[in-house]
Coordinates of C-alpha atoms and ligand atoms in Angstrom, one line a residue:
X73 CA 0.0 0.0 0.0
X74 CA 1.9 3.2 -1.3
X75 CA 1.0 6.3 -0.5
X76 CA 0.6 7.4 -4.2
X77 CA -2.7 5.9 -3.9
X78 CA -5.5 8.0 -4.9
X79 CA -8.3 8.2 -2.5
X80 CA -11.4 9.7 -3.4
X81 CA -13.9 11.4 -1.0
X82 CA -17.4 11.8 -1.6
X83 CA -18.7 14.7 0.5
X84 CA -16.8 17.9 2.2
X85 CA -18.9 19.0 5.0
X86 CA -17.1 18.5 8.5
X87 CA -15.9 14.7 8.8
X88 CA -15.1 14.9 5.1
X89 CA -12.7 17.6 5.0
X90 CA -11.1 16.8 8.6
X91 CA -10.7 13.2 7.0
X92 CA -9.1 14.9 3.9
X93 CA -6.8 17.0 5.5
X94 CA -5.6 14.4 7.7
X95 CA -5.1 12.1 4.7
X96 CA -3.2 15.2 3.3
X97 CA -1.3 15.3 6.6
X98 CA 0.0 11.6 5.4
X99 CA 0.9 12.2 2.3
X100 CA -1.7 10.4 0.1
X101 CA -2.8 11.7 -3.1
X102 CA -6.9 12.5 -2.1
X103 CA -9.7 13.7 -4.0
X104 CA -12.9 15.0 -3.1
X105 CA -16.1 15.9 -4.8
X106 CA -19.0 17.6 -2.7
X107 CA -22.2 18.4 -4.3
X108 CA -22.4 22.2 -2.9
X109 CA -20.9 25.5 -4.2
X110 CA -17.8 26.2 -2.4
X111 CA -19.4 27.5 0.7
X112 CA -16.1 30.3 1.2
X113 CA -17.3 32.0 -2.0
X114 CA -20.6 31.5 -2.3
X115 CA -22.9 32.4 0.6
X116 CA -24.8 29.1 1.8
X117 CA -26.6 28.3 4.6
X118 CA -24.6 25.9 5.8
X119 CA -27.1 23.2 6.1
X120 CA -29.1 21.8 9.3
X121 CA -27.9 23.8 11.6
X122 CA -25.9 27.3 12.6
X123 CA -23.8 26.4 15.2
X124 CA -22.9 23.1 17.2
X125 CA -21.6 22.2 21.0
X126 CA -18.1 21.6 20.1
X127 CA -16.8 19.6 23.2
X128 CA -12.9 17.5 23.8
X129 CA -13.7 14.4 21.3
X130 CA -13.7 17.3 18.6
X131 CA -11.1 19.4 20.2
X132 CA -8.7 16.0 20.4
X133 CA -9.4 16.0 16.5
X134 CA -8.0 19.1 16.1
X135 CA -5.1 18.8 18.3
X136 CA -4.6 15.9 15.9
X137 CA -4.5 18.1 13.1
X138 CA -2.5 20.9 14.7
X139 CA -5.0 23.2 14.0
X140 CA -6.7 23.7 17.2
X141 CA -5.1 27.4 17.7
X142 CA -7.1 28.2 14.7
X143 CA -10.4 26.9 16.5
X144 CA -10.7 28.4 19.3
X145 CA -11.2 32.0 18.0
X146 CA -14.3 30.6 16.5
X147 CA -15.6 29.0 19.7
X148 CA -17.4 30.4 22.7
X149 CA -17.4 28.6 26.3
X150 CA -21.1 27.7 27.5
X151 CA -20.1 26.6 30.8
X152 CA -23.6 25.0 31.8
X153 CA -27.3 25.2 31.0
X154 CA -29.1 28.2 31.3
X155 CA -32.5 26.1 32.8
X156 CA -35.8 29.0 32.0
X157 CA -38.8 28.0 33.7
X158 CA -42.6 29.0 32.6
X159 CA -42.7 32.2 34.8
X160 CA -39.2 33.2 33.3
X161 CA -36.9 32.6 36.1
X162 CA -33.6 31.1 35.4
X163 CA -31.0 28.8 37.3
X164 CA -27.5 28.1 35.7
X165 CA -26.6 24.5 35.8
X166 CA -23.0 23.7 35.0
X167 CA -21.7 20.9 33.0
X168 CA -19.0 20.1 35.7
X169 CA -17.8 20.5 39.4
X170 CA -14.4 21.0 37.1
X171 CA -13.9 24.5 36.4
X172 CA -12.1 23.8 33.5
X173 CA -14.7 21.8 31.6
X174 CA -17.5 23.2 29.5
X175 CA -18.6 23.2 26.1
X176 CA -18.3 25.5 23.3
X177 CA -20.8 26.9 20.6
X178 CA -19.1 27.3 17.0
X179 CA -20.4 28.3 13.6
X180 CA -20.9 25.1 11.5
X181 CA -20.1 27.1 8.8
X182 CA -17.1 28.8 10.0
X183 CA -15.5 26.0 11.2
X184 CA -16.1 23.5 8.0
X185 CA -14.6 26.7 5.9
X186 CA -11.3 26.4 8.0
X187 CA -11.6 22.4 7.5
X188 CA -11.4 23.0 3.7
X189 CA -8.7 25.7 3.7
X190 CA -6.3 23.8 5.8
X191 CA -7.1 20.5 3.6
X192 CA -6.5 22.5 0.3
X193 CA -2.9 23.9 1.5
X194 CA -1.7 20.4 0.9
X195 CA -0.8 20.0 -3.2
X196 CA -1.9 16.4 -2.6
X197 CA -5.4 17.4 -2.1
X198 CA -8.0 18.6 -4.6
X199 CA -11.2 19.1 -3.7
X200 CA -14.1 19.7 -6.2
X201 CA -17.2 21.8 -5.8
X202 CA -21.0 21.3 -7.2
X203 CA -20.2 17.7 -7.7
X204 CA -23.0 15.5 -6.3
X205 CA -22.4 11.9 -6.7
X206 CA -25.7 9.5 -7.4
X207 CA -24.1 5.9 -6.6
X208 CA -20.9 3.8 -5.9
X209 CA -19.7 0.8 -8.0
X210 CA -18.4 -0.5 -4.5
X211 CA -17.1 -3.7 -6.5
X212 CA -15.0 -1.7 -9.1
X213 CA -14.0 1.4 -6.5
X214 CA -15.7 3.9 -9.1
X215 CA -18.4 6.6 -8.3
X216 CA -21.1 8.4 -10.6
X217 CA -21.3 12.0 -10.3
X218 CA -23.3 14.6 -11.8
X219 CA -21.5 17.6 -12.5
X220 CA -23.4 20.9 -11.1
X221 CA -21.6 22.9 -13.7
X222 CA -21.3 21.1 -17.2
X223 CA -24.6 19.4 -16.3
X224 CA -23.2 16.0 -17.1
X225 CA -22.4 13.0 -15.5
X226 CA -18.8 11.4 -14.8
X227 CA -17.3 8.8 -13.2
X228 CA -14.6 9.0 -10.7
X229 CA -12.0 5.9 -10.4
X230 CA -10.4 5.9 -7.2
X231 CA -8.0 3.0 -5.4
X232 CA -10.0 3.7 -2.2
X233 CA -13.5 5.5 -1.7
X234 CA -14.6 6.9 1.8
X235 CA -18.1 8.1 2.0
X236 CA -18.3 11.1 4.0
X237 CA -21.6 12.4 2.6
X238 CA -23.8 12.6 5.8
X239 CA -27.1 11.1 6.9
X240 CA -28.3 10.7 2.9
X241 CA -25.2 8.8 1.9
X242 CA -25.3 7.7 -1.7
X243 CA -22.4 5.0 -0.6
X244 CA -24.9 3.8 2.1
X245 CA -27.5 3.5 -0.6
X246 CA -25.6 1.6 -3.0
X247 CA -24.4 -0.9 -0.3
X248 CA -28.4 -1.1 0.3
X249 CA -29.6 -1.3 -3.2
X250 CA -26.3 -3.7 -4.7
X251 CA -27.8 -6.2 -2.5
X252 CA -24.1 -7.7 -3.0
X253 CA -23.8 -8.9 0.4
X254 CA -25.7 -8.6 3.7
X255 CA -26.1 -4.9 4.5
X256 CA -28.3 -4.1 8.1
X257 CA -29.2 -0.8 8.2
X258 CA -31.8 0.3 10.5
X259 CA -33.4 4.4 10.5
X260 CA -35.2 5.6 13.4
X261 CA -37.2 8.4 13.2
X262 CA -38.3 10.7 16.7
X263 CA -41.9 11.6 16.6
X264 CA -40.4 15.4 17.6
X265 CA -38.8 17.4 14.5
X266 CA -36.8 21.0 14.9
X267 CA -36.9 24.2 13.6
X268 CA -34.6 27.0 13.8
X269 CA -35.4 30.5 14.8
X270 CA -33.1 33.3 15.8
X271 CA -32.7 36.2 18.8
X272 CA -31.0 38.9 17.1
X273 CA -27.9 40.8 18.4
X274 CA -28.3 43.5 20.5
X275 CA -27.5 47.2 19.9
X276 CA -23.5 47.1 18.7
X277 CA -23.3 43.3 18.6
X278 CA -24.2 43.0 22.4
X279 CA -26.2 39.7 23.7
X280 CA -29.9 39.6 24.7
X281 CA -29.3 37.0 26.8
X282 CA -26.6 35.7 28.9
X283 CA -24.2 34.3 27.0
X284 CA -22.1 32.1 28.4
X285 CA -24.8 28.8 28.5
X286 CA -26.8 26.7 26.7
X287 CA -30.3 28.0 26.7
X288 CA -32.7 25.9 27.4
X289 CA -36.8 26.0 27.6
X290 CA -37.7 22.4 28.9
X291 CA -41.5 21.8 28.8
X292 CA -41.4 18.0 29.0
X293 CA -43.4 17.6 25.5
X294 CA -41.5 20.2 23.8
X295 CA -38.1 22.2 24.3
X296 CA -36.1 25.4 22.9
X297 CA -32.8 25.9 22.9
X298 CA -30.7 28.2 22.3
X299 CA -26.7 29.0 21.5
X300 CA -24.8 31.9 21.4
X301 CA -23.3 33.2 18.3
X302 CA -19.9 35.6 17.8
X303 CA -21.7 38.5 16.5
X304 CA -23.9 38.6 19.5
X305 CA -27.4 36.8 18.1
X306 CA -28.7 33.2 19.1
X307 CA -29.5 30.2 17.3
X308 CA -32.4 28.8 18.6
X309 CA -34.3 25.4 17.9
X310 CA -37.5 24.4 18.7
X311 CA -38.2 20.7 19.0
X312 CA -41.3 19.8 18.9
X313 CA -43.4 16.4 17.8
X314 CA -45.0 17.0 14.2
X315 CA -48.7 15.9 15.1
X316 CA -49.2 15.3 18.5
X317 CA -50.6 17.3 21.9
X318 CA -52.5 20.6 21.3
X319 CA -49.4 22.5 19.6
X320 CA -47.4 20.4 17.1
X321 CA -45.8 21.6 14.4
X322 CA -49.1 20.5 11.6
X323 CA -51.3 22.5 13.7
X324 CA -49.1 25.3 14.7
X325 CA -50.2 26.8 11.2
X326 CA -51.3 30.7 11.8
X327 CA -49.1 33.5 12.8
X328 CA -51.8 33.8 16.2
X329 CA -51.5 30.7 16.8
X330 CA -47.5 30.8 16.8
X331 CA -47.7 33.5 19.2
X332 CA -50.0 32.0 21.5
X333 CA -47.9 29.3 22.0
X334 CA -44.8 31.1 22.5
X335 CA -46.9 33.1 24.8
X336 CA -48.2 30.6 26.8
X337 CA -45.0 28.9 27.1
X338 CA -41.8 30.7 26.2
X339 CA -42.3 34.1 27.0
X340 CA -39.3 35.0 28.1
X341 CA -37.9 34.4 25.3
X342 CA -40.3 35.7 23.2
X343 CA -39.5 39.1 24.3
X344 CA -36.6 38.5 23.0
X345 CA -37.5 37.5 19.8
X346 CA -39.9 40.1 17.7
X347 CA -39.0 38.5 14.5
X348 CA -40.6 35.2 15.7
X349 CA -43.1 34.7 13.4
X350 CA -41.3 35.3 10.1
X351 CA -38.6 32.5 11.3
X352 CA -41.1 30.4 12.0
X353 CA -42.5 30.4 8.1
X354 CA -39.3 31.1 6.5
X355 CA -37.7 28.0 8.1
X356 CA -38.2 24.8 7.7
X357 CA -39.2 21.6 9.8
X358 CA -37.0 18.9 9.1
X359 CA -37.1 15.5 11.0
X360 CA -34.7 13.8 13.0
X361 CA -33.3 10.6 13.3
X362 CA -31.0 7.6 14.0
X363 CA -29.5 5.7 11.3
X364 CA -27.5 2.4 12.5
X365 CA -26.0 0.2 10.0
X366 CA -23.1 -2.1 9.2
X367 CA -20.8 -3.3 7.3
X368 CA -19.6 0.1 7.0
X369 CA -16.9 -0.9 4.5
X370 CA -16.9 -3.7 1.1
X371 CA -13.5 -5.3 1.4
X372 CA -10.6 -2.9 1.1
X373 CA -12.8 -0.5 -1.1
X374 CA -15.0 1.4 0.5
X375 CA -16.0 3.1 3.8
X376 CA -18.5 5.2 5.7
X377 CA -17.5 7.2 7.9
X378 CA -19.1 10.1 10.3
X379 CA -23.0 10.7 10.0
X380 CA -22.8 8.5 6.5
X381 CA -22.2 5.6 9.2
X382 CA -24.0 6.7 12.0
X383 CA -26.2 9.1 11.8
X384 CA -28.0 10.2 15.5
X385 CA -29.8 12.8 17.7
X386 CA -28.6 15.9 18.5
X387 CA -29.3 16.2 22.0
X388 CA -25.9 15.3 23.4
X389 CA -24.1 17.5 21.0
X390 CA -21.7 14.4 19.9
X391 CA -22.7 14.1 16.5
X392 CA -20.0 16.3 14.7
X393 CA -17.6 15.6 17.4
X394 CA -17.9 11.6 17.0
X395 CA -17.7 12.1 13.3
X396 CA -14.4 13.9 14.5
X397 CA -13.7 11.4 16.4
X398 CA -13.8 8.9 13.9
X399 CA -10.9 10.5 12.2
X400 CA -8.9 10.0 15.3
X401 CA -9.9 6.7 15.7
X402 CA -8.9 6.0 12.2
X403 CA -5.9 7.8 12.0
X404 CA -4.7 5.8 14.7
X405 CA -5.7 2.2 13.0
X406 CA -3.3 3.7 10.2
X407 CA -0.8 4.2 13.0
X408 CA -0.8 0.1 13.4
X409 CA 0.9 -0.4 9.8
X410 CA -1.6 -2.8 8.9
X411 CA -0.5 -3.5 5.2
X412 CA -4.0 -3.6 3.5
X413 CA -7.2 -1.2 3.0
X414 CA -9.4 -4.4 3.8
X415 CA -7.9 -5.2 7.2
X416 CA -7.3 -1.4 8.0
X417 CA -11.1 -1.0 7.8
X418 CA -11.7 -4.4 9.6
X419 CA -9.7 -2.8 12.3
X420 CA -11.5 0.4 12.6
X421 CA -15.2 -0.7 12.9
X422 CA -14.9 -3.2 14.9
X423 CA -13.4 -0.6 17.6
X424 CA -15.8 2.0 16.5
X425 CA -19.2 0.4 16.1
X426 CA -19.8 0.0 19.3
X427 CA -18.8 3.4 20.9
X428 CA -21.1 5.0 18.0
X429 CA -24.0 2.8 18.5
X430 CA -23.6 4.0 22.4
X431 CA -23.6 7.8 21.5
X432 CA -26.7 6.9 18.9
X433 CA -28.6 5.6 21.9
X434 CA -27.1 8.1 25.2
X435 CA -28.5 11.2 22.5
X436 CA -32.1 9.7 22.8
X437 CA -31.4 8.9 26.5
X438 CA -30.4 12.9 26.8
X439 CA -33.4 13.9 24.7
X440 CA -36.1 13.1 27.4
X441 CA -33.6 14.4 30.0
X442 CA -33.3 17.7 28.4
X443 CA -37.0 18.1 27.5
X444 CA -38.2 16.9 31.2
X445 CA -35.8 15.1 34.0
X446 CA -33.7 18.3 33.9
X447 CA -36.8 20.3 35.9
X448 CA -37.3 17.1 38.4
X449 CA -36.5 17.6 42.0
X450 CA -34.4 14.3 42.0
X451 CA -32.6 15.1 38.9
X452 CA -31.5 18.2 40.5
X453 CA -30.7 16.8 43.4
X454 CA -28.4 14.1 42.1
X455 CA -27.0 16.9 39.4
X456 CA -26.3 18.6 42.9
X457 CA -24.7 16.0 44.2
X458 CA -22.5 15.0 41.0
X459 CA -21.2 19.1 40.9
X460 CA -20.0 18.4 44.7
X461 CA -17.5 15.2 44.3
X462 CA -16.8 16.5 40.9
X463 CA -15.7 19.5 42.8
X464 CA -14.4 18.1 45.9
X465 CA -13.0 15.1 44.5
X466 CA -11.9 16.0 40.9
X467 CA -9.7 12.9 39.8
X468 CA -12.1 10.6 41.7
X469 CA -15.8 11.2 39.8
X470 CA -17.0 12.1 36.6
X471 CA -20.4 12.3 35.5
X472 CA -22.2 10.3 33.0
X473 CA -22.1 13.8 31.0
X474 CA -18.7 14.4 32.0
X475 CA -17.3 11.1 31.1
X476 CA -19.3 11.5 27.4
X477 CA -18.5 14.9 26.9
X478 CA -15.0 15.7 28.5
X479 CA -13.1 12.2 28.8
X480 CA -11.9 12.1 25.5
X481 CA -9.9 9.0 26.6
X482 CA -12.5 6.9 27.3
X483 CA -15.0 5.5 24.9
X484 CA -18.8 6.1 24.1
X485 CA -19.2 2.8 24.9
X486 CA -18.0 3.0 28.2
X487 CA -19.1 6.0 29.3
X488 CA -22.2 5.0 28.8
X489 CA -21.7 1.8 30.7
X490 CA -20.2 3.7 33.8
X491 CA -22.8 6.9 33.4
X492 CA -25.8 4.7 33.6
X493 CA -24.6 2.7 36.5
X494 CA -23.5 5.5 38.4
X495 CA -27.4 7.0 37.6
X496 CA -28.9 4.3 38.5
X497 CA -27.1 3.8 41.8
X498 CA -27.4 7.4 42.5
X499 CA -31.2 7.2 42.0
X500 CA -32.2 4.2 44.1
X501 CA -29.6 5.1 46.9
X502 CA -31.8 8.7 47.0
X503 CA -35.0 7.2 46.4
X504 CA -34.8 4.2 49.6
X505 CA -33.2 6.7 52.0
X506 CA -29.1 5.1 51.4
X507 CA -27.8 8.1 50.4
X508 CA -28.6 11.2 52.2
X509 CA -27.5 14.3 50.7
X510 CA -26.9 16.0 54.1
X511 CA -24.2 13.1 55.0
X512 CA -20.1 13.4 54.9
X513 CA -19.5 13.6 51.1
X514 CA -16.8 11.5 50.8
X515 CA -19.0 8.9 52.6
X516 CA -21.6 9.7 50.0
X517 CA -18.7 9.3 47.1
X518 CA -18.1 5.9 48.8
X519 CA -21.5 4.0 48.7
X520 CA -21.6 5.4 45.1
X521 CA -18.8 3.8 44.0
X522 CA -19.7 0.9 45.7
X523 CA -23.1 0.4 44.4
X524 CA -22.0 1.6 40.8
X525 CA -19.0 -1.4 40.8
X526 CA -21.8 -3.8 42.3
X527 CA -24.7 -2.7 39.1
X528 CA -22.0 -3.0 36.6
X529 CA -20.9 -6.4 37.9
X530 CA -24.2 -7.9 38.0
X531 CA -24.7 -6.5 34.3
X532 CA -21.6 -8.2 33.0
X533 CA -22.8 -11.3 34.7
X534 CA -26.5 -11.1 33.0
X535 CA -24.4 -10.2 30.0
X536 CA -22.3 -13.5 30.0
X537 CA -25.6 -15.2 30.8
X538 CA -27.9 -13.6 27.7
Ligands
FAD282 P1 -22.4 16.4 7.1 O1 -22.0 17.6 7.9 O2 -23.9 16.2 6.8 O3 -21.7 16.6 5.7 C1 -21.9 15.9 4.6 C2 -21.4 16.6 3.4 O4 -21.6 15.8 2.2 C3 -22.1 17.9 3.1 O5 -21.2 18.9 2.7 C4 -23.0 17.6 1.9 O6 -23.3 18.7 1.1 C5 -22.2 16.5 1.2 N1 -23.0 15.6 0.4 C6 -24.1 15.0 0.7 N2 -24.6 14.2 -0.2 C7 -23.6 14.2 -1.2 C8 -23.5 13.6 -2.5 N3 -24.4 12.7 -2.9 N4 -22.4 13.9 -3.2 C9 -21.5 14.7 -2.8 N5 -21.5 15.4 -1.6 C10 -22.6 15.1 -0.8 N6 -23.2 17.7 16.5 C11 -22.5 18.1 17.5 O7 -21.4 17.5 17.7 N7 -22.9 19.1 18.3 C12 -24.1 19.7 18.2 O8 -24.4 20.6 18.9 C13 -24.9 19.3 17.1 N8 -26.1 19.9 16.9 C14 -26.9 19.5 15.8 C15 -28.1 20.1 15.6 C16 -29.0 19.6 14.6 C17 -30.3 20.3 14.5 C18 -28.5 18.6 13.8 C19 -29.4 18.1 12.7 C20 -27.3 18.0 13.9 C21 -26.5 18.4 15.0 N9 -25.2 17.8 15.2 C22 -24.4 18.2 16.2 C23 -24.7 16.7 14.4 C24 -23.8 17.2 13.3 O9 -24.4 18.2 12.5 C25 -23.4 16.0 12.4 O10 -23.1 14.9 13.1 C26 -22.2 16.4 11.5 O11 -22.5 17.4 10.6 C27 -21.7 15.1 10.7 O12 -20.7 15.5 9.8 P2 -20.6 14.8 8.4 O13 -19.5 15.4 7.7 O14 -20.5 13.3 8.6 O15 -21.9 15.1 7.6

């Protein structure tokens, strides 16, 4: 396997051109095609949303890349969430007992631009605008494209094809359609879809709103959210389920109607948003789901990778980040000196696939926590609780949020593992009177442990038994 190989990349949106640059970074000779303008000279939306929580899977990424210097002006710390109730009054609840950990907001768009600029200073990388591919020839290593400009179609021959062309993937398709070999693929759609509305800057680029938090509007049916952008607006989503309760996005179909909800349940942040209604018809409702499949790869050919491969929820804010992190993941495989594509990709998804099917199901997990649990006396209390050995006890305790969102060490996999033990134990120590809040908190760090090493030993036993 020389390094002379050409590689071909189908899609340049964030895994894409990380993926590209890194390859750069090696020294292979890469290609890629991606079916939108140039998004640095042509002004795009950038696609499904504004800005993204940008936590230390993605930051390791660009660390990896050496780029990381060039992030950060584009990032700004949200160091917990900003909890509004119906009346309007707001708590801050921080991500960590650690000072230094919080997560950032970035522009999607900002940060893929920098992606494509740092990929393109490398003479061994070409990438190719308004070039949307319509299928893979995953036996011969050759794509179909249509070409935006000329109007026609081409086809691209490539040693190795990776697939970084998001939830829609045409690779994914083709693996479906060939009907080659045996392809699972499973798509799970929420009942809830979003929408995205704004709160504009202030006078002189100032914020509305505080800005150092993720917003969030919990109403146990529904949610909004909001993140903080650099020239002083938010981004704010509403999710909310397409045809069910009294407002649902079907019925929410008259500008009265709009504000009557907002009204009755946002009004807080209504008053900060007088240009509600025309977001709210200008933009639209897409859906939201989980897309699980595998293999990812056909032999040495071809692979998915980021939301091609896994596709999930955004309510842990891991998606870009674990498409980041597959990069890492990978570059590290190619660290191994395996000596073909075939067992290279072997390699990688069998480390990967299960730490992404864990983030897939911890984002739906977080998406009844963040639309409900987070307003719960007992979810307080045991956030409460987490803060203090956090705090107290730094090197000792992380939170299931901690451990997905700042232990870039770890996996998905088992962060989830620990994180749902350690809830679980929490819960039932609260709920039969074991733990007791007002009790010596190192004693209280002690019975957790305890009880968390007990839960995860009996579900490694039921494991080996099932
Ligand atoms: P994409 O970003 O979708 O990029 C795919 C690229 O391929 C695009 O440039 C597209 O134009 C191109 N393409 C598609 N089809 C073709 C084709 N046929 N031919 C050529 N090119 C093609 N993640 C976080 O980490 N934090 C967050 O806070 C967060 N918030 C989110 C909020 C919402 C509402 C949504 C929907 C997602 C959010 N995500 C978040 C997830 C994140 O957006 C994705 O995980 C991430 O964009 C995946 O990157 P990707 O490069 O794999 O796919």
């Amino acid at each position: 396997m020389t390094k002379q190989q050409n590689i071909l990349i189908i899609g340049a949106g964030l895994c894409g051109s990380l993926l590209a640059l890194r390859l750069g970074q090696r020294g292979y000779n890469v290609t890629v095609m991606e079916k939108r303008p140039d998004m640095r000279k042509v002004d795009i939306s950038a696609g499904r949303s504004i800005n993204l929580a940008f936590s230390d899977r993605g930051i390791k990424a660009m660390n990896l890349v050496g780029i990381l210097d060039k992030v950060m002006p584009l990032c700004i710390p949200m160091k917990g969430r900003m909890l509004h109730d119906v009346e309007g009054n707001t708590v801050l609840a921080p991500y960590s007992g650690r000072e230094d950990e919080y997560i950032n907001s970035i522009s999607r768009g900002g940060l893929n631009e920098l992606l494509l600029t740092e990929a393109e200073k490398h003479d061994n990388v070409n990438i190719h605008f308004n070039k949307k591919c319509l299928s893979v020839d995953f036996e011969k290593t050759t794509a179909l494209f249509k070409d935006y400009d000329t109007k026609k179609e081409f086809i691209e021959d490539a040693d190795v094809i990776f697939a970084t062309d998001g939830a829609g993937s045409a690779l994914r398709k083709s693996y479906y359609l060939g009907k080659k070999f045996l392809f699972s693929f499973s798509q799970d759609w929420l009942s809830h879809g979003y929408k995205e509305l704004s709160i504009l800057p202030g006078e002189n680029g100032s914020y509305k709103t505080f800005k150092n938090a993720l917003h969030i509007w919990g109403r146990e049916a529904f949610m909004l959210i909001a993140l903080p952008n650099l020239d002083g607006s938010f981004t704010v989503t509403l999710f909310l389920s397409f045809d069910e309760g009294e407002y649902n996005f079907n019925n929410l179909t008259t500008k009265e109607r709009v504000l009557e909800f907002f009204e009755k349940y946002f009004k807080d942040a209504l008053e900060l948003m007088p240009n509600l209604v025309d977001d709210f018809f200008e933009n639209p409702t897409s859906p939201l789901g989980t897309v699980k499949c595998s293999p990812w790869h056909f032999k040495g050919n071809t692979l998915l990778m980021g939301d091609a491969a896994h596709a999930i929820v955004p309510f842990y804010g891991q998606g870009m980040n674990a498409s980041f992190e597959d990069v890492t993941e990978f570059d590290k495989v190619l660290d191994e000196g395996h000596q073909d594509w075939e067992t290279i990709f072997k390699v990688y998804e069998a480390n990967r696939k299960k730490d992404t099917d864990a983030i897939a199901d911890l984002a739906i997990d977080n998406f009844y926590e963040m639309k409900g649990h987070v307003n719960h006396p007992n979810f307080r209390e045991k956030r409460n609780l987490e803060m203090a050995f956090e705090k107290e006890f730094p090197t000792e305790y992380s939170s299931k949020y901690s451990l997905v969102t700042f232990n870039e060490d770890i996996g998905y996999r088992d962060a989830m593992l620990r994180g749902r033990a350690q809830d679980k134990a929490i819960l039932n120590m609260l709920a039969d009177g074991t733990l007791n809040i007002n009790d010596d908190l190192k004693s209280n760090l002690e019975k957790v442990t305890t009880e968390t090493d007990n839960i995860l030993e009996d579900d490694r036993i039921a494991g080996l038994k099932s």
